[in-house]
Amino acid sequence: MAITTPAPSTSSGPVTFERLGGVFVVTIDNPPVNALGVDVRRGLVAAIEAAEADSAAAAVLIVGAGRNFIAGADIREFGKTPQPPSLPEVCLKIENCSKPVIAAIHGAALGGGLEVALSAHYRLAAPSAKLGLPEVQLGLLPGSGGTQRAPRLIGVKAALELMLSGRHAGAKEALSLGLVDRLSTEADARAEGLAYAEELAATKAPVRRTREAAGLADAEASRAALEAARADTAKKSRGLFSPMKIIEAVEAALTLPFDEGMALERKLFLQCIDSPQRAGLIHAFFAEREVLKAPETKSASPRPLESAGIVGGGTMGAGIAVAMLDAGLPVVMIERDEPSLARGRQHVEKVYDGLIKKGRMTPEAKAAVMARFSGSTRYDALAQVDIVVEAVFEDMGVKKAVFAELDRVCKPGAVLATNTSYLDIDEIATSISRPQDVVGLHFFSPANIMKLLEIVVPAKVSADVVATGFELAKKLKKVPVRAGVCDGFIGNRILAVYRQAADHMMEDGASPYQIDEAVRNFGYPMGPFQVSDLAGGDIGWATRKRKAATRDPKARYIQIADRICECGWFGQKTQRGYYLYPEGARIGVPDPEVLAIIDAERERAGIKPRAFTEEEIMRRYMAAMVNEGANVVHQRIALRPLDVDVTFLYGYGFPRHRGGPMKYADTVGLPKVLADIREFAKQDPLFWQPSPLLVDLVERGANFDSLNHA
């Protein structure tokens, strides 16, 4: 018969405990993810103290209720004054327990959750377990013993790889690494944990403290792993603060006694807390959750999403098809003729063949996915699909012709989406009999990889169609951002402006290679001219020609890109653009002939080139980006500044540790950004017109973040 230890002080809190036979069972029940809030921390300390005081308890089992063990810190406490006990104190309390403590892990054991498990003496993982130390993604390091215990348990190399990547390890990998001692065969971690604890108690298994584990026994291998990680991090995480602090903390595990290593870990953790990068990463973390909250997602439920159609089998159409297939949806692709359809299918298969080649997919798995793919040259094949995404050539006439066919064949209530990057979706929607069903779904290339999905909301669309766009993003594991209709929506509209600023600097004296280097040093993976070469210069050229008739004749127009395109140099696909790509190279080298074109254009425009510093390049580049971002928010194209931030973090390679362009502007100070714009306006008042929103915020002493909470 089970004997239950009374626990009145904790029975109504998030941590409860009872003794079942000789096992003292501690259950964390803090929905939704068992986060380590102050009440959980206090409850764990009380539970361990109660277990120590219970002479009939031979072992202690810690288990999570619901779907997770402990998913990490409580985000509701971010930015607040910490309440005792601290998590390092809780972990030390668990590790110092005189009775064997077993952590039975199912679901997430992440960050502080894994640090709690590392403090236990034995660990069991259910098949659903996900273990990780992802603090680096928030600009932090594991600050509750993770940098000291993990290397001692699994060695420096494996511990650093987990911490520097922030990735999750599954149950089987955790066992192979030595993070856990045993796998459970069933999903019931509590029952198997209880059996494991009873077994350990029966065999009088010793207390086995992780701080005394032998993972650092091979000092030479440990030192080599540390130095390799330091060199790799210096190259890959250039300018990032917390990765090097993680390495410094792990080095302390090699060189200092445990208590001194813990003290250094805490010191480095507090340095990370104070870092501006941490503020940017925390902003990004919350912003990507806030973008899910749109007026339509609150007011309407999504329509059914069980099948999809794609019109167009080019690079974009095929990428969207792969994203849909990966989400488990059956996909029908429409192309104009059989050869085009065959090419579309080849584009789809090429993605999966690449995965097979890399060992990330089996031929059988590919066959199962492709069984859900079909194609046709007749629009009637779309008669029963729930959603259609049009991904054809960027031309209004072509798009309207496609939508006329969709209007004819699609069932009532089907969502009709366009993947246009720039065109007026209101015009497309009103060209058919059901404008309420038309929405913009702007995917970014490659569509099966890029996380951003702009959900563009035309005037007549039904709220449930917009909600369906958000639901589709969830199915596709993408980050949705709601955008209004304008030329380029949020991202491409802002891109067009800061790209103009880059072109102005190029004509005024900075080389495209100098500008690209400055942007990379700021934290972008690529500069704007590298991006142009990757996307294809002909795309921007077609847009410029389309807009030529409506361009303000007083506005400055840089012709360098047009001259390059007139040579047939469209970037990587033609082996020449701003850079040379010999023999199909992916990384370009500077092209003297491009510099000669730039010199000729400067001469034609009567411009005497001047020198630019890297700091001046970035001041202009970011001022243009922030100013147009403010216009986008002012005109309600974006709901909030954070929507602009998420667009740039997920679609344009903006450095995550800076939080996004609007967060960056807040960090720099809006008065400084406005002063820069007014200074630049002395040379070009038409281009450098301060956004009314920016002016208003500066006059009120407010910042962009104040609008995120309005």
XYZ file of C-alpha atoms in Angstrom:
710
model
C 0.000 0.000 0.000
C 1.361 3.433 -0.960
C 2.092 5.761 1.931
C 1.587 9.424 1.150
C 3.580 12.061 2.995
C 1.289 14.984 3.837
C 2.251 18.085 1.913
C -0.287 20.779 2.788
C 2.093 23.620 2.026
C 2.580 22.518 -1.563
C -0.534 20.569 -2.432
C -2.156 23.557 -4.133
C 1.077 24.922 -5.631
C 2.912 23.894 -8.797
C 5.117 21.333 -6.980
C 3.530 18.454 -5.084
C 5.169 15.460 -3.423
C 4.146 12.095 -2.015
C 5.933 8.963 -0.929
C 5.004 5.804 -2.808
C 6.609 2.943 -0.923
C 10.244 3.966 -0.574
C 10.218 6.499 -3.387
C 9.557 10.168 -2.723
C 7.803 11.390 -5.898
C 8.088 15.120 -6.688
C 5.738 16.351 -9.436
C 6.036 19.718 -11.182
C 2.691 20.902 -12.530
C 3.012 24.463 -13.824
C 1.046 24.682 -17.105
C 1.551 25.090 -19.953
C 5.209 23.961 -20.031
C 6.288 23.545 -16.382
C 8.438 26.681 -16.538
C 10.770 27.368 -13.631
C 8.900 30.232 -12.005
C 9.602 31.282 -8.430
C 6.871 29.023 -7.011
C 8.367 26.013 -8.814
C 11.832 26.847 -7.478
C 10.518 27.215 -3.932
C 8.498 24.024 -4.310
C 11.532 22.008 -5.420
C 13.573 23.207 -2.430
C 10.704 22.324 -0.077
C 10.326 18.906 -1.714
C 14.013 18.014 -1.340
C 13.967 19.158 2.291
C 10.864 17.031 2.919
C 12.502 14.030 1.234
C 15.612 14.423 3.395
C 13.407 14.538 6.520
C 11.409 11.428 5.544
C 13.310 8.477 6.990
C 11.198 6.028 4.947
C 12.221 7.592 1.641
C 15.108 5.718 0.014
C 15.111 7.604 -3.319
C 13.622 10.749 -4.872
C 11.926 10.938 -8.277
C 11.418 14.299 -10.035
C 8.875 14.247 -12.856
C 6.829 16.760 -14.811
C 3.050 16.667 -15.217
C 1.504 17.312 -18.626
C 3.597 17.126 -21.783
C 6.989 18.297 -20.487
C 9.569 17.768 -17.798
C 10.629 21.447 -17.490
C 10.782 23.604 -20.628
C 13.049 26.260 -19.095
C 12.794 29.641 -17.423
C 9.457 31.386 -16.948
C 9.341 34.080 -19.641
C 6.863 36.017 -17.509
C 9.754 36.747 -15.134
C 12.045 38.162 -17.843
C 13.128 41.683 -16.912
C 11.768 41.467 -13.358
C 13.760 41.483 -10.116
C 14.754 37.859 -9.388
C 12.989 36.249 -6.414
C 14.787 33.700 -4.195
C 15.732 30.954 -4.348
C 17.857 31.284 -7.485
C 17.985 28.305 -9.814
C 21.685 27.595 -9.039
C 20.661 27.260 -5.379
C 17.842 24.876 -6.320
C 20.183 22.758 -8.444
C 22.775 22.595 -5.661
C 20.061 21.562 -3.210
C 19.062 18.676 -5.519
C 22.657 17.602 -6.150
C 23.531 17.710 -2.442
C 20.584 15.498 -1.488
C 21.821 12.518 0.540
C 19.379 10.167 -1.216
C 19.584 9.180 -4.914
C 17.601 11.664 -7.023
C 16.226 10.461 -10.348
C 14.940 12.809 -13.081
C 12.356 11.130 -15.334
C 12.352 13.246 -18.502
C 9.591 13.415 -21.085
C 8.947 16.236 -23.538
C 11.139 19.302 -23.094
C 14.028 19.469 -20.660
C 15.507 22.721 -21.932
C 17.741 25.382 -20.431
C 17.131 25.456 -16.691
C 15.027 22.311 -17.088
C 18.052 20.349 -18.264
C 20.175 21.977 -15.554
C 17.723 20.604 -12.975
C 18.051 17.162 -14.577
C 21.870 17.465 -14.569
C 21.681 18.132 -10.816
C 19.909 14.820 -10.285
C 22.026 11.723 -9.749
C 20.357 9.542 -12.385
C 18.382 10.406 -15.528
C 15.817 8.450 -17.517
C 14.401 9.736 -20.825
C 11.112 8.857 -22.497
C 10.945 8.601 -26.320
C 9.434 12.115 -26.473
C 12.309 13.747 -24.579
C 14.054 16.816 -26.026
C 17.135 17.917 -24.118
C 19.029 21.122 -24.764
C 20.773 24.218 -23.449
C 19.474 26.881 -25.860
C 20.416 29.966 -23.790
C 22.805 31.178 -26.525
C 19.733 31.978 -28.634
C 18.736 34.576 -26.020
C 22.230 36.020 -25.697
C 22.834 34.111 -22.460
C 24.758 31.102 -21.179
C 23.488 28.226 -19.016
C 23.713 29.989 -15.669
C 22.684 27.309 -13.179
C 25.608 24.939 -13.466
C 25.104 23.862 -17.077
C 28.576 25.018 -18.129
C 30.142 23.179 -15.175
C 28.090 19.976 -14.966
C 27.555 19.177 -18.667
C 31.294 19.006 -19.548
C 31.952 16.849 -16.487
C 29.159 14.498 -17.564
C 29.567 14.260 -21.364
C 32.925 15.889 -22.084
C 33.892 19.313 -23.382
C 33.326 18.680 -27.086
C 29.734 17.403 -26.798
C 28.796 19.945 -24.115
C 30.093 22.907 -26.123
C 28.368 21.702 -29.272
C 25.029 21.588 -27.449
C 25.510 24.977 -25.820
C 26.899 26.862 -28.816
C 24.271 25.532 -31.232
C 21.361 25.759 -28.794
C 19.856 22.708 -30.506
C 17.773 19.946 -28.948
C 18.945 16.339 -28.610
C 16.417 13.510 -28.755
C 16.264 10.679 -26.236
C 18.465 8.232 -28.191
C 21.151 10.836 -28.837
C 21.033 11.907 -25.189
C 21.721 8.301 -24.196
C 24.621 7.987 -26.644
C 26.112 11.260 -25.355
C 25.750 10.150 -21.743
C 23.293 12.899 -20.843
C 20.879 10.219 -19.605
C 21.447 6.772 -18.152
C 18.464 4.902 -19.506
C 15.624 5.141 -22.033
C 12.090 4.265 -21.110
C 10.195 2.115 -23.573
C 6.855 3.750 -22.866
C 5.655 7.317 -22.946
C 4.722 7.118 -19.251
C 7.860 8.659 -17.758
C 6.369 8.712 -14.276
C 5.646 4.963 -14.139
C 9.013 3.975 -15.620
C 10.800 6.554 -13.479
C 9.152 5.099 -10.413
C 10.272 1.592 -11.400
C 13.826 2.861 -12.007
C 13.867 4.624 -8.618
C 12.603 1.475 -6.871
C 15.332 -0.550 -8.583
C 18.025 1.927 -7.493
C 16.690 1.964 -3.948
C 16.550 -1.841 -3.808
C 20.166 -2.150 -4.942
C 21.233 0.646 -2.590
C 22.660 2.552 -5.560
C 24.972 5.360 -4.437
C 24.336 9.074 -4.729
C 26.209 10.044 -7.918
C 26.862 13.780 -8.113
C 27.411 15.149 -11.610
C 30.065 17.583 -10.399
C 32.203 14.522 -9.571
C 31.711 12.829 -12.976
C 34.805 11.922 -14.987
C 34.033 13.617 -18.310
C 37.129 15.830 -18.023
C 39.549 12.995 -17.279
C 41.307 13.342 -20.651
C 42.701 16.829 -20.137
C 44.474 16.919 -23.511
C 41.317 16.037 -25.481
C 39.294 18.505 -23.403
C 41.754 21.325 -24.107
C 41.852 20.493 -27.831
C 38.034 20.525 -28.026
C 37.943 23.873 -26.223
C 40.453 25.511 -28.567
C 38.728 24.102 -31.662
C 35.419 25.529 -30.466
C 37.067 28.890 -29.739
C 38.523 29.107 -33.260
C 35.276 27.990 -34.901
C 33.192 30.424 -32.845
C 35.500 33.343 -33.641
C 34.878 32.625 -37.329
C 31.156 31.745 -37.303
C 29.794 33.903 -34.486
C 31.723 37.044 -35.324
C 30.761 39.874 -33.004
C 28.427 37.776 -30.820
C 28.924 38.133 -27.075
C 27.544 35.053 -25.327
C 29.224 32.253 -27.382
C 32.690 33.318 -26.227
C 31.419 33.650 -22.652
C 30.117 30.058 -22.863
C 33.593 28.892 -23.912
C 35.170 30.888 -21.074
C 32.782 29.285 -18.565
C 33.464 25.761 -19.864
C 37.197 26.463 -19.655
C 36.631 27.139 -15.945
C 35.263 23.601 -15.604
C 38.678 22.424 -16.823
C 40.835 24.728 -14.751
C 38.950 25.556 -11.531
C 37.359 23.601 -8.677
C 33.591 23.209 -9.076
C 32.567 25.962 -6.631
C 34.943 28.486 -8.219
C 33.716 27.478 -11.683
C 30.128 28.072 -10.540
C 31.084 31.526 -9.251
C 32.689 32.415 -12.588
C 29.678 31.041 -14.494
C 27.403 33.352 -12.459
C 29.689 36.349 -13.121
C 29.706 35.658 -16.883
C 25.953 35.030 -16.871
C 25.371 38.486 -15.350
C 27.644 40.024 -18.002
C 25.428 38.426 -20.649
C 22.309 39.752 -18.895
C 23.738 43.294 -19.187
C 24.707 42.913 -22.865
C 22.743 44.931 -25.464
C 22.773 41.755 -27.580
C 20.745 39.971 -24.932
C 18.151 42.774 -25.104
C 17.982 42.386 -28.896
C 17.629 38.610 -28.720
C 14.972 38.775 -26.008
C 13.057 41.306 -28.133
C 13.265 38.927 -31.109
C 12.058 36.045 -28.919
C 8.934 37.911 -27.792
C 8.308 39.624 -31.155
C 8.069 36.336 -33.041
C 5.319 35.287 -30.620
C 3.487 38.620 -30.770
C 3.227 38.588 -34.594
C 0.808 35.672 -34.273
C -1.676 38.082 -32.697
C -3.550 39.820 -35.513
C -7.081 41.249 -35.428
C -8.334 38.485 -37.742
C -6.815 35.640 -35.707
C -8.697 36.951 -32.677
C -12.034 37.471 -34.449
C -12.255 34.466 -36.798
C -11.464 30.767 -37.068
C -9.504 29.404 -40.041
C -11.176 27.528 -42.881
C -10.383 23.815 -43.423
C -6.865 23.112 -44.740
C -6.615 19.548 -45.980
C -5.323 19.977 -49.549
C -3.480 22.538 -51.645
C -2.966 23.611 -55.236
C 0.018 25.452 -56.723
C -0.140 27.312 -60.013
C 3.348 27.553 -61.473
C 6.169 25.036 -61.258
C 9.163 27.374 -61.336
C 11.640 27.781 -58.489
C 9.138 29.554 -56.245
C 6.146 27.348 -57.086
C 8.193 24.199 -56.524
C 9.527 25.536 -53.199
C 5.983 26.288 -52.014
C 4.901 22.801 -53.137
C 7.725 21.239 -51.082
C 6.720 23.299 -48.027
C 3.115 22.070 -48.408
C 4.197 18.455 -48.935
C 6.479 18.616 -45.890
C 3.453 19.737 -43.862
C 1.601 16.582 -44.927
C -0.759 18.218 -47.433
C -1.633 16.647 -50.793
C -0.526 19.049 -53.551
C -1.799 19.541 -57.111
C 0.521 21.545 -59.374
C -0.806 23.303 -62.484
C 1.412 24.260 -65.417
C 0.635 25.491 -68.921
C 1.933 22.409 -70.781
C 3.355 18.951 -70.141
C 7.074 19.903 -70.526
C 6.632 22.754 -68.004
C 4.798 20.401 -65.627
C 7.596 17.846 -65.943
C 10.133 20.555 -65.095
C 8.016 21.571 -62.086
C 7.985 18.004 -60.825
C 11.751 17.785 -61.364
C 12.229 20.942 -59.285
C 10.276 19.330 -56.440
C 12.090 16.003 -56.706
C 15.465 17.754 -56.805
C 14.897 19.025 -53.239
C 14.180 15.527 -51.929
C 17.010 13.969 -53.952
C 19.345 16.462 -52.276
C 18.114 15.319 -48.859
C 18.655 11.676 -49.822
C 22.198 12.499 -50.968
C 22.906 14.137 -47.591
C 21.498 11.129 -45.734
C 18.597 13.149 -44.318
C 15.880 11.215 -46.164
C 15.383 7.685 -47.426
C 14.196 6.882 -50.967
C 11.138 5.245 -49.374
C 10.277 8.428 -47.484
C 10.630 10.424 -50.703
C 8.304 8.021 -52.502
C 5.727 8.405 -49.722
C 5.865 12.211 -50.007
C 5.707 12.235 -53.806
C 2.650 9.962 -53.670
C 0.815 13.065 -52.384
C 1.980 15.141 -55.362
C 0.079 15.307 -58.631
C 0.145 17.636 -61.609
C -2.097 18.758 -64.431
C -2.282 21.202 -67.302
C -5.999 21.709 -66.620
C -7.262 24.060 -63.911
C -10.219 21.711 -63.294
C -7.808 19.533 -61.265
C -8.087 22.227 -58.555
C -11.854 21.809 -58.163
C -11.709 20.326 -54.649
C -8.581 21.839 -53.038
C -8.946 24.013 -49.924
C -6.264 26.538 -50.861
C -4.505 27.544 -54.079
C -1.300 29.565 -54.215
C -0.536 31.275 -57.503
C 3.213 31.569 -58.197
C 3.458 32.623 -61.838
C 5.352 35.422 -63.599
C 5.199 38.853 -61.884
C 2.855 40.482 -64.389
C -0.624 41.821 -63.608
C -2.184 40.513 -66.818
C -0.811 37.024 -66.271
C -1.938 37.005 -62.629
C -5.478 38.140 -63.509
C -5.768 35.425 -66.157
C -4.830 32.793 -63.561
C -7.356 34.146 -61.050
C -10.106 34.150 -63.666
C -9.502 30.401 -64.050
C -9.425 29.872 -60.283
C -12.698 31.788 -59.967
C -14.192 29.447 -62.543
C -13.058 26.075 -61.165
C -12.435 26.336 -57.407
C -15.098 25.243 -54.943
C -16.959 27.845 -52.868
C -14.892 28.829 -49.826
C -11.543 27.835 -51.295
C -8.803 30.295 -50.323
C -7.247 31.900 -53.406
C -3.754 33.208 -52.641
C -1.206 35.101 -54.698
C 2.528 34.963 -54.050
C 3.174 38.314 -55.714
C 6.093 40.329 -54.337
C 4.965 43.788 -55.438
C 1.702 43.815 -57.396
C -1.577 45.320 -56.135
C -3.554 42.453 -54.597
C -6.674 44.621 -54.336
C -6.649 44.893 -58.131
C -6.274 41.109 -58.464
C -9.055 40.458 -55.917
C -11.601 42.809 -57.487
C -11.031 41.271 -60.922
C -12.987 38.133 -59.880
C -16.416 37.402 -58.409
C -15.166 36.426 -54.924
C -12.698 39.056 -53.668
C -13.465 37.958 -50.087
C -11.512 34.738 -50.735
C -8.329 36.412 -52.078
C -5.281 36.925 -49.856
C -1.581 37.522 -50.396
C 0.829 34.831 -49.215
C 4.281 36.211 -49.953
C 6.812 33.407 -49.579
C 10.547 34.074 -49.596
C 12.958 32.079 -51.723
C 13.789 29.264 -51.244
C 10.195 28.859 -50.085
C 10.717 25.459 -48.444
C 13.527 26.871 -46.261
C 12.904 30.559 -45.553
C 10.824 31.038 -42.407
C 9.030 34.287 -43.212
C 5.530 34.372 -44.701
C 4.000 37.801 -45.288
C 0.209 37.508 -45.064
C -1.040 40.417 -47.147
C -4.544 41.624 -46.325
C -6.510 43.213 -49.186
C -9.511 45.472 -48.540
C -12.311 42.978 -49.228
C -10.864 39.778 -47.759
C -12.829 37.843 -45.112
C -11.299 37.632 -41.646
C -11.433 33.822 -41.731
C -9.298 33.820 -44.906
C -6.617 35.852 -43.113
C -6.883 33.484 -40.130
C -6.394 30.598 -42.590
C -3.166 32.220 -43.785
C -1.893 32.236 -40.200
C -2.998 28.619 -39.752
C -1.161 27.634 -42.942
C 1.993 29.323 -41.635
C 1.693 27.226 -38.477
C 1.339 24.028 -40.511
C 4.348 25.000 -42.638
C 6.382 25.931 -39.507
C 6.771 29.470 -40.810
C 6.677 32.825 -39.041
C 3.691 34.847 -40.308
C 3.625 38.636 -40.435
C 0.437 40.520 -41.302
C 0.974 43.194 -43.970
C -1.218 45.725 -45.715
C -1.383 46.219 -49.470
C 1.194 48.583 -50.977
C 4.045 48.248 -53.453
C 6.369 45.687 -51.845
C 4.265 45.220 -48.671
C 6.520 45.478 -45.576
C 9.843 43.899 -46.503
C 10.339 44.699 -50.173
C 8.992 48.220 -49.760
C 11.621 48.986 -47.095
C 14.274 47.070 -49.049
C 13.691 49.288 -52.089
C 14.475 52.387 -49.996
C 17.620 51.231 -48.200
C 18.832 49.699 -51.448
C 18.478 53.166 -53.014
C 20.563 54.563 -50.158
C 23.232 51.944 -50.950
C 23.099 52.883 -54.662
C 23.482 56.574 -53.782
C 26.591 55.786 -51.736
C 27.952 53.658 -54.572
C 27.615 56.504 -57.066
C 28.982 58.996 -54.510
C 32.229 57.073 -53.967
C 31.825 53.824 -52.003
C 32.403 50.630 -53.991
C 29.715 47.914 -53.868
C 32.337 45.668 -52.288
C 33.035 48.175 -49.489
C 29.296 48.552 -48.808
C 28.778 44.781 -48.739
C 31.674 44.375 -46.299
C 30.279 47.057 -43.966
C 26.859 45.376 -43.960
C 28.426 41.961 -43.261
C 30.482 43.418 -40.409
C 27.241 44.815 -38.965
C 26.029 41.201 -38.736
C 24.220 40.423 -41.996
C 25.259 37.198 -43.742
C 25.435 39.061 -47.084
C 25.565 42.623 -48.345
C 22.927 44.170 -50.662
C 24.917 43.706 -53.869
C 25.641 40.055 -53.039
C 21.906 39.594 -52.409
C 21.108 41.178 -55.769
C 23.452 38.743 -57.504
C 21.887 35.807 -55.647
C 18.287 36.832 -56.455
C 19.066 37.814 -60.042
C 19.569 41.389 -61.223
C 16.952 40.961 -63.947
C 14.159 40.890 -61.306
C 14.968 44.370 -60.011
C 15.546 45.590 -63.566
C 12.035 44.485 -64.583
C 10.586 46.279 -61.540
C 12.468 49.490 -62.340
C 11.212 49.417 -65.945
C 7.657 48.786 -64.713
C 7.865 51.822 -62.446
C 9.698 54.096 -64.891
C 6.563 55.902 -66.091
C 5.497 56.833 -62.551
C 8.947 57.707 -61.170
C 9.287 61.244 -59.806
C 11.446 63.103 -62.386
C 12.972 65.138 -59.533
C 14.075 61.992 -57.647
C 17.667 60.845 -57.972
C 17.944 57.760 -60.163
C 21.118 55.652 -60.231
C 21.665 53.878 -63.557
C 24.595 51.628 -62.580
C 22.413 48.529 -62.080
C 20.744 49.129 -65.469
C 24.158 49.310 -67.205
C 25.196 46.021 -65.579
C 21.923 44.348 -66.626
C 22.286 45.691 -70.187
C 25.515 43.662 -70.371
C 23.455 40.531 -69.598
C 25.098 40.215 -66.183
C 22.307 39.122 -63.850
C 24.361 37.652 -61.007
C 25.161 34.074 -60.076
C 22.936 32.512 -62.746
C 24.957 34.245 -65.508
C 28.284 33.967 -63.614
C 28.506 37.776 -63.538
C 26.684 40.555 -61.746
C 28.297 43.005 -59.375
C 30.737 40.164 -58.736
C 32.367 37.555 -60.956
C 31.412 33.909 -60.340
C 33.976 31.852 -62.251
C 32.851 28.305 -63.095
C 29.597 28.706 -61.175
C 31.237 29.677 -57.869
C 28.788 30.579 -55.065
C 31.033 33.295 -53.614
C 31.903 36.093 -56.011
C 35.088 38.078 -56.538
C 35.233 41.814 -57.351
C 34.945 42.672 -61.048
C 37.193 45.483 -62.438
C 34.760 45.970 -65.338
C 31.928 46.743 -62.884
C 34.159 49.336 -61.207
C 34.798 50.836 -64.652
C 31.011 51.052 -65.273
C 30.605 52.784 -61.899
C 33.380 55.281 -62.738
C 31.747 56.039 -66.116
C 28.356 56.573 -64.461
C 29.860 58.913 -61.865
C 31.411 60.925 -64.683
C 28.148 61.006 -66.634
C 26.284 62.223 -63.534
C 28.928 64.846 -62.781
C 29.769 63.349 -59.386
C 33.207 63.690 -57.848
C 33.652 60.523 -55.745
C 34.454 60.872 -52.037
C 35.574 58.443 -49.360
C 33.106 56.754 -46.982
C 33.927 55.194 -43.614
C 32.233 51.941 -42.602
C 30.468 53.808 -39.796
C 29.057 56.369 -42.251
C 27.887 53.631 -44.622
C 25.916 51.952 -41.842
C 24.491 55.224 -40.516
C 22.971 55.947 -43.928
C 21.952 52.350 -44.614
C 20.168 51.979 -41.273
C 18.652 55.474 -41.276
C 16.988 54.722 -44.623
C 15.736 51.350 -43.347
C 14.398 52.733 -40.060
C 12.785 55.794 -41.646
C 10.857 53.731 -44.184
C 10.011 51.215 -41.440
C 8.462 54.103 -39.518
C 6.448 55.088 -42.617
C 5.204 51.510 -42.978
C 3.970 51.529 -39.365
C 2.564 55.061 -39.693
C 0.500 54.001 -42.734
C -0.655 50.779 -40.987
C 0.999 48.552 -43.582
C 2.583 46.942 -40.509
C 0.509 46.751 -37.327
C 3.422 47.467 -34.990
C 7.172 48.140 -35.150
C 7.780 44.543 -34.030
C 6.124 43.300 -37.248
C 8.824 45.169 -39.190
C 11.490 43.647 -36.936
C 10.257 40.076 -37.444
C 9.993 40.621 -41.220
C 13.649 41.605 -41.361
C 14.882 38.962 -38.931
C 13.269 36.108 -40.864
C 13.195 37.376 -44.449
C 16.201 39.630 -44.940
C 19.008 38.299 -42.742
C 18.940 41.158 -40.225
C 21.310 40.214 -37.360
C 19.142 38.654 -34.690
C 21.236 39.937 -31.794
C 20.281 43.487 -32.804
C 16.564 42.620 -32.508
C 15.445 44.066 -35.861
C 15.744 47.539 -37.408
C 13.167 49.215 -35.141
C 14.643 47.696 -31.983
C 18.085 48.765 -33.232
C 16.809 52.337 -33.675
C 15.515 52.314 -30.095
C 18.938 51.089 -28.948
C 20.770 53.846 -30.824
C 18.184 56.424 -29.781
C 15.504 57.875 -32.047
C 16.767 61.468 -31.622
C 20.126 60.374 -33.090
C 18.446 58.591 -36.034
C 16.309 61.671 -36.762
C 19.350 63.956 -36.517
C 21.152 61.753 -39.078
C 18.199 61.909 -41.472
C 18.037 65.704 -41.182
C 21.773 65.951 -41.802
C 21.556 63.737 -44.904
C 18.545 65.749 -46.124
C 20.812 68.773 -46.641
C 22.218 67.000 -49.723
C 19.025 65.231 -50.893
C 15.851 66.588 -49.252
C 13.537 64.589 -51.531
C 14.965 61.193 -50.552
C 15.643 61.994 -46.884
C 12.191 63.087 -45.712
C 11.760 62.226 -42.013
C 8.814 59.950 -41.317
C 5.985 61.778 -39.479
C 5.923 58.901 -36.979
C 9.636 59.242 -36.226
C 9.281 62.991 -35.730
C 6.258 62.492 -33.458
C 7.981 59.875 -31.291
C 11.065 62.060 -30.829
C 8.927 65.080 -29.910
C 7.048 62.991 -27.328
C 10.207 61.391 -25.946
C 8.799 57.960 -26.867
C 10.328 55.028 -28.756
C 9.149 52.399 -31.233
C 8.740 49.781 -28.509
C 6.039 51.918 -26.870
C 3.876 51.211 -29.951
C 4.301 47.431 -29.565
C 2.251 47.504 -26.374
C -0.374 50.066 -27.361
